[in-house]
Coordinates of C-alpha atoms in Angstrom, one line a residue:
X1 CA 5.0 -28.7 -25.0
X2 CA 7.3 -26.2 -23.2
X3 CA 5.6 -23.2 -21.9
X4 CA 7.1 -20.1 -23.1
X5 CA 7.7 -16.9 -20.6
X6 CA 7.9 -14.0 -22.4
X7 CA 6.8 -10.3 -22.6
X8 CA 3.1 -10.2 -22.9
X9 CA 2.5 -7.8 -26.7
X10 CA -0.2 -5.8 -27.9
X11 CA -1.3 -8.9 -29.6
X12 CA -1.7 -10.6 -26.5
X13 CA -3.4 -8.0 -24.5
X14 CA -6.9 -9.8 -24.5
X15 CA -6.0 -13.0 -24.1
X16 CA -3.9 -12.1 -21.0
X17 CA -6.8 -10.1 -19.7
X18 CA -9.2 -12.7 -19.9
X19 CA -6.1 -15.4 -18.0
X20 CA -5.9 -12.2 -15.4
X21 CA -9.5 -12.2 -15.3
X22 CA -9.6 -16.4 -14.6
X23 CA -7.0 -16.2 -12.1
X24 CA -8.2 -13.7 -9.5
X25 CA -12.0 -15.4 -9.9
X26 CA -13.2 -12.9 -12.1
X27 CA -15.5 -13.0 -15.4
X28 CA -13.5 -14.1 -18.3
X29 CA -14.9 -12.1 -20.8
X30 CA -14.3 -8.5 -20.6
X31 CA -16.4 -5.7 -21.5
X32 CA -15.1 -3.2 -24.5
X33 CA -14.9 -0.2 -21.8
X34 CA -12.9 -2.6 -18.7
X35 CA -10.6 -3.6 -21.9
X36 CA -10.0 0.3 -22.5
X37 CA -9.3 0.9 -18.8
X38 CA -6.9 -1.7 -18.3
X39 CA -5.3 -0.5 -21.5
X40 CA -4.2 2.7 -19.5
X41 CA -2.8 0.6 -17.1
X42 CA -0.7 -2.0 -19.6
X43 CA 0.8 1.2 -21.4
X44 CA 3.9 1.8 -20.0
X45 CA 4.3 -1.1 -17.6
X46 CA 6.3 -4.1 -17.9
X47 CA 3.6 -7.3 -18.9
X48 CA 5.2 -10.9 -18.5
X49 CA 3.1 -13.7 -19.6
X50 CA 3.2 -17.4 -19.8
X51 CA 1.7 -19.0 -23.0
X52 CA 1.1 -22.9 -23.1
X53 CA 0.1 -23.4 -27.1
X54 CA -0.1 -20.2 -27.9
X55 CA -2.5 -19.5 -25.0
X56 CA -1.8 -17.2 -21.8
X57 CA -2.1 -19.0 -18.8
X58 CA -0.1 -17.1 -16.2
X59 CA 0.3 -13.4 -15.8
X60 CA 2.5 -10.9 -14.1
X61 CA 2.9 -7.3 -14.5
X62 CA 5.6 -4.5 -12.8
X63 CA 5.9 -0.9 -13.5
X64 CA 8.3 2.3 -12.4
X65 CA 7.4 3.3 -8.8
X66 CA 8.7 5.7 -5.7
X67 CA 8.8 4.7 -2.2
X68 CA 9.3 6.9 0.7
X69 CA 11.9 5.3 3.0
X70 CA 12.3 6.9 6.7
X71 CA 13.4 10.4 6.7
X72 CA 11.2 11.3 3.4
X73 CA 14.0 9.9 0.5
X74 CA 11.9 8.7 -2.9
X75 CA 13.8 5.6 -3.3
X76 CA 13.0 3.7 -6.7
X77 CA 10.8 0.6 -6.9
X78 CA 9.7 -2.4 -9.1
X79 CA 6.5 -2.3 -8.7
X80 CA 4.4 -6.3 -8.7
X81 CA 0.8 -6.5 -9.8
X82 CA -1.6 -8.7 -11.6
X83 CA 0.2 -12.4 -10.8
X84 CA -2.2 -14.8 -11.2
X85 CA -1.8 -18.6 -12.8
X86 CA -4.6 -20.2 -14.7
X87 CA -6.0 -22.7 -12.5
X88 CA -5.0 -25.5 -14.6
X89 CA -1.3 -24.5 -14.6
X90 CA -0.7 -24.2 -11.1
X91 CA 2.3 -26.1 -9.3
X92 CA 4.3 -25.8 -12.3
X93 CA 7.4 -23.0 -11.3
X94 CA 5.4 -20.5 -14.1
X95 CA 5.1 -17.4 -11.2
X96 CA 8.9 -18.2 -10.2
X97 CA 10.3 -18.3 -13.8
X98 CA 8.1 -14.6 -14.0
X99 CA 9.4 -13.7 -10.8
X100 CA 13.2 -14.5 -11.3
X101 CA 12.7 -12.4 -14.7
X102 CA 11.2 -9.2 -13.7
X103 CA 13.5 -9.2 -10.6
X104 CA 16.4 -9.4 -12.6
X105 CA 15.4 -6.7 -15.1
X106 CA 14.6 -4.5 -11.8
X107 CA 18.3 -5.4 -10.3
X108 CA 19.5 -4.3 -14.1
X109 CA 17.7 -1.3 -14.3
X110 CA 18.9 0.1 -11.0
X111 CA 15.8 -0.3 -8.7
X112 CA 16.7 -0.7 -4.6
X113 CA 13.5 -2.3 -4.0
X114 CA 10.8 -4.5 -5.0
X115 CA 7.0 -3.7 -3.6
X116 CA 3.8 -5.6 -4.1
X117 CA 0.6 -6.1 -2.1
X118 CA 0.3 -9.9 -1.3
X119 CA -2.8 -11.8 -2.1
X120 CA -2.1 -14.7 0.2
X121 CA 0.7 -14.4 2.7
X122 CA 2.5 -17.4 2.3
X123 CA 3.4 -17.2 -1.3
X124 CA 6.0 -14.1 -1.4
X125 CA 8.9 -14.8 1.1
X126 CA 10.4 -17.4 -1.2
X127 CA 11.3 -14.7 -3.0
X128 CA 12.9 -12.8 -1.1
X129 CA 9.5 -10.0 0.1
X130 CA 9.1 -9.7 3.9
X131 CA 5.9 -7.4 4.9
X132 CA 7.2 -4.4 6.1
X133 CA 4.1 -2.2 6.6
X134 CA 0.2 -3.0 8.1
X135 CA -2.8 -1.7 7.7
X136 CA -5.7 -1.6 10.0
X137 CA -9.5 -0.6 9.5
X138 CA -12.0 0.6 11.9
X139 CA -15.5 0.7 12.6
X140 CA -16.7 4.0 14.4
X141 CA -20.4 3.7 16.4
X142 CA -21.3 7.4 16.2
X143 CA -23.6 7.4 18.8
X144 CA -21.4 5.8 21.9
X145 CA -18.0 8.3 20.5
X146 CA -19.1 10.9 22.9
X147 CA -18.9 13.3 19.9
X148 CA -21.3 16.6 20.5
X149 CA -23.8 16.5 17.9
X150 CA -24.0 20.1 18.0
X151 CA -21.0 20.5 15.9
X152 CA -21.0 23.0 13.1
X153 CA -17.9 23.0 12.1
X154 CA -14.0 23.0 12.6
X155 CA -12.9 25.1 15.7
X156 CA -9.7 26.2 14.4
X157 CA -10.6 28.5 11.5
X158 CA -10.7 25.9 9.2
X159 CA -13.6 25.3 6.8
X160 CA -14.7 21.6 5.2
X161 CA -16.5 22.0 1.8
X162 CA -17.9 19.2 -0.6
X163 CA -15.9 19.3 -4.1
X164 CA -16.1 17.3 -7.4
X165 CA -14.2 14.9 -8.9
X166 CA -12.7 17.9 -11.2
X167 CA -11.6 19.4 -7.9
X168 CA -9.9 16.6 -6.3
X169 CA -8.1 15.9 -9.7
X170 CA -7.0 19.8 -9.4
X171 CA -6.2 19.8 -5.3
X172 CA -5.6 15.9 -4.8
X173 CA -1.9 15.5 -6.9
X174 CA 0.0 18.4 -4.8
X175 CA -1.5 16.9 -1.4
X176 CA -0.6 13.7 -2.1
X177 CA 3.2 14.7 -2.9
X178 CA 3.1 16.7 0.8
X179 CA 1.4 13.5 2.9
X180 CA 3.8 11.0 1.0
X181 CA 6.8 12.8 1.5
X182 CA 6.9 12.6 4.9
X183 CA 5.3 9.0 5.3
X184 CA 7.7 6.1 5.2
X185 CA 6.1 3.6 3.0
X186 CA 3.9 5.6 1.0
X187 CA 4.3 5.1 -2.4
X188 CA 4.4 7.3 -5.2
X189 CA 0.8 8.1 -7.6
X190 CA 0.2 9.2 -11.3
X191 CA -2.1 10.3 -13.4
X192 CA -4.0 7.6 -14.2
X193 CA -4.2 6.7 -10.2
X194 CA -6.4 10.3 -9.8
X195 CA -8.7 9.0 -13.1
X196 CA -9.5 5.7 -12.3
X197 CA -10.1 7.1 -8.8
X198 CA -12.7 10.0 -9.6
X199 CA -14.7 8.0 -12.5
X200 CA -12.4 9.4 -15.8
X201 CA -11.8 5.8 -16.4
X202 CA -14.6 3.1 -15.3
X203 CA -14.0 0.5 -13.4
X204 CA -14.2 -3.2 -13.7
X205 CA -17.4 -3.6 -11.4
X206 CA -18.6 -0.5 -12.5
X207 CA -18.1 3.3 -11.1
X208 CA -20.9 4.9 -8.4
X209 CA -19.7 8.7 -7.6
X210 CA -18.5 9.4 -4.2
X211 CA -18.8 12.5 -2.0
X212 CA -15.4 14.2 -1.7
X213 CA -14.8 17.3 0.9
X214 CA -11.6 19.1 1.6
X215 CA -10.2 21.0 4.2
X216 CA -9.0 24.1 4.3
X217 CA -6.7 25.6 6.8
X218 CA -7.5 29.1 8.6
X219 CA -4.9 30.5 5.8
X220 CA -7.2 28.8 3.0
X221 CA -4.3 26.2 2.2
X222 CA -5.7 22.9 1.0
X223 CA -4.6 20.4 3.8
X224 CA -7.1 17.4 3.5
X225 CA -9.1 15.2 1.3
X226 CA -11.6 12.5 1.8
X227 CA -13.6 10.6 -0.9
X228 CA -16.4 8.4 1.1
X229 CA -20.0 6.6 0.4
X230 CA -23.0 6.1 1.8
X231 CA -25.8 3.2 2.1
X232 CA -29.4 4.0 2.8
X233 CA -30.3 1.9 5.7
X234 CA -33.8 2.3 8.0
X235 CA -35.0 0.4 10.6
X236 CA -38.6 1.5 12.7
X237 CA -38.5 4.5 11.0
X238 CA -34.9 5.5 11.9
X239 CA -31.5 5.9 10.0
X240 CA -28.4 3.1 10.7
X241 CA -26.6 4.6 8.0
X242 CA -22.9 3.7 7.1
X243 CA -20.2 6.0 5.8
X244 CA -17.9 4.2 4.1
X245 CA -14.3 6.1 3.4
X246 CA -12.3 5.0 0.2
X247 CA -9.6 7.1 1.0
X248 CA -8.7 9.6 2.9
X249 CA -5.4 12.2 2.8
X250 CA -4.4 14.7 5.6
X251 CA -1.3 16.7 6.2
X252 CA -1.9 17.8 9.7
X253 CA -3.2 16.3 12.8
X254 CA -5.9 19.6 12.5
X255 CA -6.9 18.4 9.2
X256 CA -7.4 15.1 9.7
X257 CA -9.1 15.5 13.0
X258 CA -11.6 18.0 10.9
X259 CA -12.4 15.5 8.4
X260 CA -13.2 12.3 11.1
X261 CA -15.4 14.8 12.7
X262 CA -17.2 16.3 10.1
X263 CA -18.1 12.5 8.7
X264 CA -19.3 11.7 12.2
X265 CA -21.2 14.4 12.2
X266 CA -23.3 13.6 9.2
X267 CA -27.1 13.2 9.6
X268 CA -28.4 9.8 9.5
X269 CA -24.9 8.4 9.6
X270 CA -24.4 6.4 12.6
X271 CA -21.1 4.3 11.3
X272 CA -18.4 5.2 10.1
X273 CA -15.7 2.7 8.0
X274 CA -12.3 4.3 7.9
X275 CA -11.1 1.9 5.4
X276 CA -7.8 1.1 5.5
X277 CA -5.4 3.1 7.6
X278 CA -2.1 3.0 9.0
X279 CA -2.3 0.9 12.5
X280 CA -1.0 3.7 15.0
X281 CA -3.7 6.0 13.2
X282 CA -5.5 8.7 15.5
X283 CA -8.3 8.2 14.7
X284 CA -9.7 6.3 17.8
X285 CA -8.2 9.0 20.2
X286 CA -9.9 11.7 18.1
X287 CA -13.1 10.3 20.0
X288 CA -14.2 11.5 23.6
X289 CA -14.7 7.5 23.7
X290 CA -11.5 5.7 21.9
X291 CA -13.6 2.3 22.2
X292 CA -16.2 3.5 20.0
X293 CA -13.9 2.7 17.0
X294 CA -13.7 -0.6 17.1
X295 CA -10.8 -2.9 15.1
X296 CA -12.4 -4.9 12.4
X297 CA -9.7 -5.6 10.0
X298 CA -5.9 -5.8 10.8
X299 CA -3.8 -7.3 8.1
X300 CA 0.0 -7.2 6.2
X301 CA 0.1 -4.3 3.4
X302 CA 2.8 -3.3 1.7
X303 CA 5.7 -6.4 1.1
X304 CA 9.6 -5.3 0.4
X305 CA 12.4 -7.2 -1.4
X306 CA 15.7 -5.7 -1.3
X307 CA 17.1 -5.4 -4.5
X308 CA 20.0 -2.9 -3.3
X309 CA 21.4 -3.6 0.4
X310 CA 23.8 -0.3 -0.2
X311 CA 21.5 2.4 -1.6
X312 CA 18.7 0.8 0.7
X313 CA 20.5 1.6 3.7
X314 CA 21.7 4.3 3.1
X315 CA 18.5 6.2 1.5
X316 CA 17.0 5.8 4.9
X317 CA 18.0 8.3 8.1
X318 CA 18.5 7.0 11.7
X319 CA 17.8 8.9 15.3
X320 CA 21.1 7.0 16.7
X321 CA 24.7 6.6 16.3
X322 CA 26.2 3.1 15.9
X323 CA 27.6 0.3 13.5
X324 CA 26.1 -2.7 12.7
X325 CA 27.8 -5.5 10.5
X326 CA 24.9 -7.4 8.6
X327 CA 25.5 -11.2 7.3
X328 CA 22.6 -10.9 4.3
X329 CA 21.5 -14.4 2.8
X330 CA 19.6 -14.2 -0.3
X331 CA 19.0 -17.5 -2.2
X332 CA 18.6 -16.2 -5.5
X333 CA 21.7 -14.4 -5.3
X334 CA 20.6 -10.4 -6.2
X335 CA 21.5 -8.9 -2.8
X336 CA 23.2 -10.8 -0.4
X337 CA 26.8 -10.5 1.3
X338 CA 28.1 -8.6 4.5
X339 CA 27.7 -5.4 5.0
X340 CA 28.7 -2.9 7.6
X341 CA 26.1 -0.3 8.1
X342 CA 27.7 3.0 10.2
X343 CA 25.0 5.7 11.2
X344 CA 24.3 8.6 12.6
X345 CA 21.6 11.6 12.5
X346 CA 24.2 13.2 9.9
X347 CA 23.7 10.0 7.9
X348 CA 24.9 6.7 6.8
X349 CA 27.0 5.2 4.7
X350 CA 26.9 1.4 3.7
X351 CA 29.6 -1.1 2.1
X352 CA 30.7 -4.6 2.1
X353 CA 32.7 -5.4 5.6
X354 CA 35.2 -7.0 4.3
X355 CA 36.6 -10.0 7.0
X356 CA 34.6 -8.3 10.0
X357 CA 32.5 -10.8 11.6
X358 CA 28.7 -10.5 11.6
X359 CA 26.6 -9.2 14.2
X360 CA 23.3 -10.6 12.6
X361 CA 22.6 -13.0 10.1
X362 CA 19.5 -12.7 8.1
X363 CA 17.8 -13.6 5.1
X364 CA 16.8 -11.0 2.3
X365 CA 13.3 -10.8 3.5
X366 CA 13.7 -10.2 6.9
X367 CA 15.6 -7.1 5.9
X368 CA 13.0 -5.9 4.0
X369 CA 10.7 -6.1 6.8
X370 CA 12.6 -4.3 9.2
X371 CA 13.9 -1.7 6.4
X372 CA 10.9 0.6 6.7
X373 CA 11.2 1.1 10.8
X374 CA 8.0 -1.3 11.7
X375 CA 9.4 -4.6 12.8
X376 CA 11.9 -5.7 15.6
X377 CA 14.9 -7.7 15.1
X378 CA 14.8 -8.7 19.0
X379 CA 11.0 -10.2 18.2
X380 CA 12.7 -11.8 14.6
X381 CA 15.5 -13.4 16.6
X382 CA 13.1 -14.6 18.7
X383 CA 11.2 -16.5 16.5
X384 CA 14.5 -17.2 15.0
X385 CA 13.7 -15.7 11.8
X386 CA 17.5 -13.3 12.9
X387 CA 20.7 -15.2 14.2
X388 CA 22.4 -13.2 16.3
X389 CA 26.2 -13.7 16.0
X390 CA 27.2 -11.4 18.9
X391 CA 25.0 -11.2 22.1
X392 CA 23.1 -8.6 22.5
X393 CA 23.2 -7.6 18.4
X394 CA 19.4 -7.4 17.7
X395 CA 18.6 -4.8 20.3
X396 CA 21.9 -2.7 18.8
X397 CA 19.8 -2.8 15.1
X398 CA 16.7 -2.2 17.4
X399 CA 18.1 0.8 18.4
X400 CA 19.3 2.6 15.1
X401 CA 16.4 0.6 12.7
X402 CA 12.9 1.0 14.8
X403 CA 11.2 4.1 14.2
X404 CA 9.0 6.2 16.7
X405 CA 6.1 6.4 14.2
X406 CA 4.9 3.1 11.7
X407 CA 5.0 3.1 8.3
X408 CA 1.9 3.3 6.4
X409 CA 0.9 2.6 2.6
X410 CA -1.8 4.6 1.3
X411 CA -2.2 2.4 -1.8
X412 CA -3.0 -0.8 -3.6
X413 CA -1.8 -1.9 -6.9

């Protein structure tokens, strides 16, 4: 029988649940209250499913989402989560028929880019996604950071207080919109982000209630938030505690320095977990002893597919002046074709180039990856990922596509 792809209805939404559930290893039955959770997340979004006999066996979900590209532009995004296939489906073309679909639809619509957080790294650059930010967690040994345990409290006026979940839902959305808006790959939160993430809506392994403290500036504006756990953890009668951070949000260097310090400075706590964080964070230099935080994850976040080589290009600013002539390869046939690419710190402007030859051909993904500042073409071309048509071409993109600082995504979804 022919499997059918379709939009996932109400009618299907526990039988697509429990194939979710089956897919990412998970318990296929599902509680009344994880059912009512996820239904916040289903409303509104854009459910594909694939039904053998009536039966889901494959899932995939996308929903409306901003990016920040470089210079701070909210660029619109298709947003990919909860792609799983049922273990007896697998090799079977369901994800690409789901995937060729929704990407569509998001070409349609108007979307520049596509965005997802990958699983398993090989599966996403046959369809056109090419990671194009990292993340990296560290470890922090309190008692080797050189950090005086005297501290009281920040020295710049500032004050740290513990809040409530009621407060972070209050100060948390307008902090967010200032931290995003100036960090390229941050992506854009709603509501239901702040619920599920202070306990209004349980989650599927259950909810334990953080601590949360905020900083406030010497003026009293709110310019930081962190939301972190604890163990409980003795050995001979003394304390190997381990702060664990879920997330933390700063809009200053001052504020973000003040929250490191102040969890550091925690009785009984003598690790902290910064969970995960962009990978030129400060945190390490924030320590008299930089080696004190040590590297223990370091991995591929965010993934890009260019829906929109135009409006991607030119949603983004550049430090230099020059024109580039792109030759853009893209299989399934939503964004490829040469285009000339003329910038400048005024701004850009993009459009097909006509019969001028290429300086660079590359496929859809490796654009993707380079969009958001992070990656070099001279390093792509190198492992010949970038064909460069005139010599010399991939350190000219170097020049006006590299950014000073890397981009970072907060989020998973």
């Amino acid at each position: 029988m022919t499997i059918d792809i379709r939009t996932a209805t109400e009618a299907d939404f526990e039988d697509w649940q429990r194939a979710r559930n089956i897919g990412f290893l998970q318990e296929p039955v599902l509680k009344p209250e994880q059912l009512e959770g996820r239904r916040k997340h289903w409303a509104g979004s854009r459910p594909l499913g694939a039904f053998d006999n009536g039966r889901c066996v494959a899932t995939f979900r996308s929903f409306d989402q901003e990016i920040t590209a470089v210079g701070g532009a909210a660029v619109p995004a298709d947003a990919i989560t909860n792609v799983t296939v049922t273990p007896t489906h697998r090799r079977r073309g369901l994800l690409s028929r789901m995937m060729a679909r929704d990407l569509a639809a998001a070409k349609e619509r108007g979307d520049v880019v596509a965005t997802l957080i990958a699983a398993e790294y090989p599966i996403y650059g046959r369809y056109g996604f090419g990671p194009a930010t990292w993340t990296t967690e560290w470890t922090v040994e309190v008692p080797r950071s050189g950090l005086d345990p005297r501290w009281s409290g920040p020295e710049d006026g500032g004050r740290i207080d513990l809040v409530d979940g009621e407060d972070v839902r209050e100060l948390g959305p307008g902090l967010h919109e200032r931290v995003r808006r100036v960090q390229p790959g941050a992506v854009s939160r709603n509501e239901l982000w702040w619920q599920v993430n202070t306990g209004i809506l349980g989650r599927d392994s259950g909810w334990t209630e953080p601590f949360y403290a905020v900083y406030r500036s010497a003026s009293g504006e709110v310019e930081g938030l962190v939301s972190y756990e604890s163990d409980d953890r003795w050995h001979d009668k003394q304390p190997h505690n381990t702060a664990d951070v879920n997330w933390l949000l700063a809009a200053t260097p001052a504020a973000e320095r003040a929250l490191w310090r102040f969890l550091c400075s925690i009785d009984w706590i003598t690790k902290v977990k910064s969970g995960w964080r962009g990978p030129d964070d400060l945190l390490p230099f924030f320590l008299p002893d930089p080696r004190a935080a040590r590297v223990t994850a370091h991995a591929d976040w965010l993934w890009v597919r260019i829906l929109d080589v135009v409006r991607a290009l030119e949603s983004r600013t550049y430090d230099g002046t020059g024109s580039l002539v792109l030759e853009v390869v893209d299989a399934d046939g939503l964004a490829g074709g040469r285009f000339r690419l003329e910038a400048s710190p005024q701004g850009a402007s993009c459009g097909p180039a006509g019969g001028a030859g290429a300086d660079l051909t590359l496929p859809v993904a490796e654009l993707g990856t380079v969009w958001l500042g992070d990656e070099s073409l001279v390093r792509l071309a190198a492992l010949g990922r970038v064909q460069e048509e005139r010599e010399g071409a991939a350190r000219k993109a170097d020049a006006l596509l590299r950014t000073p600082g890397r981009p970072w995504c907060p989020d998973i979804f």
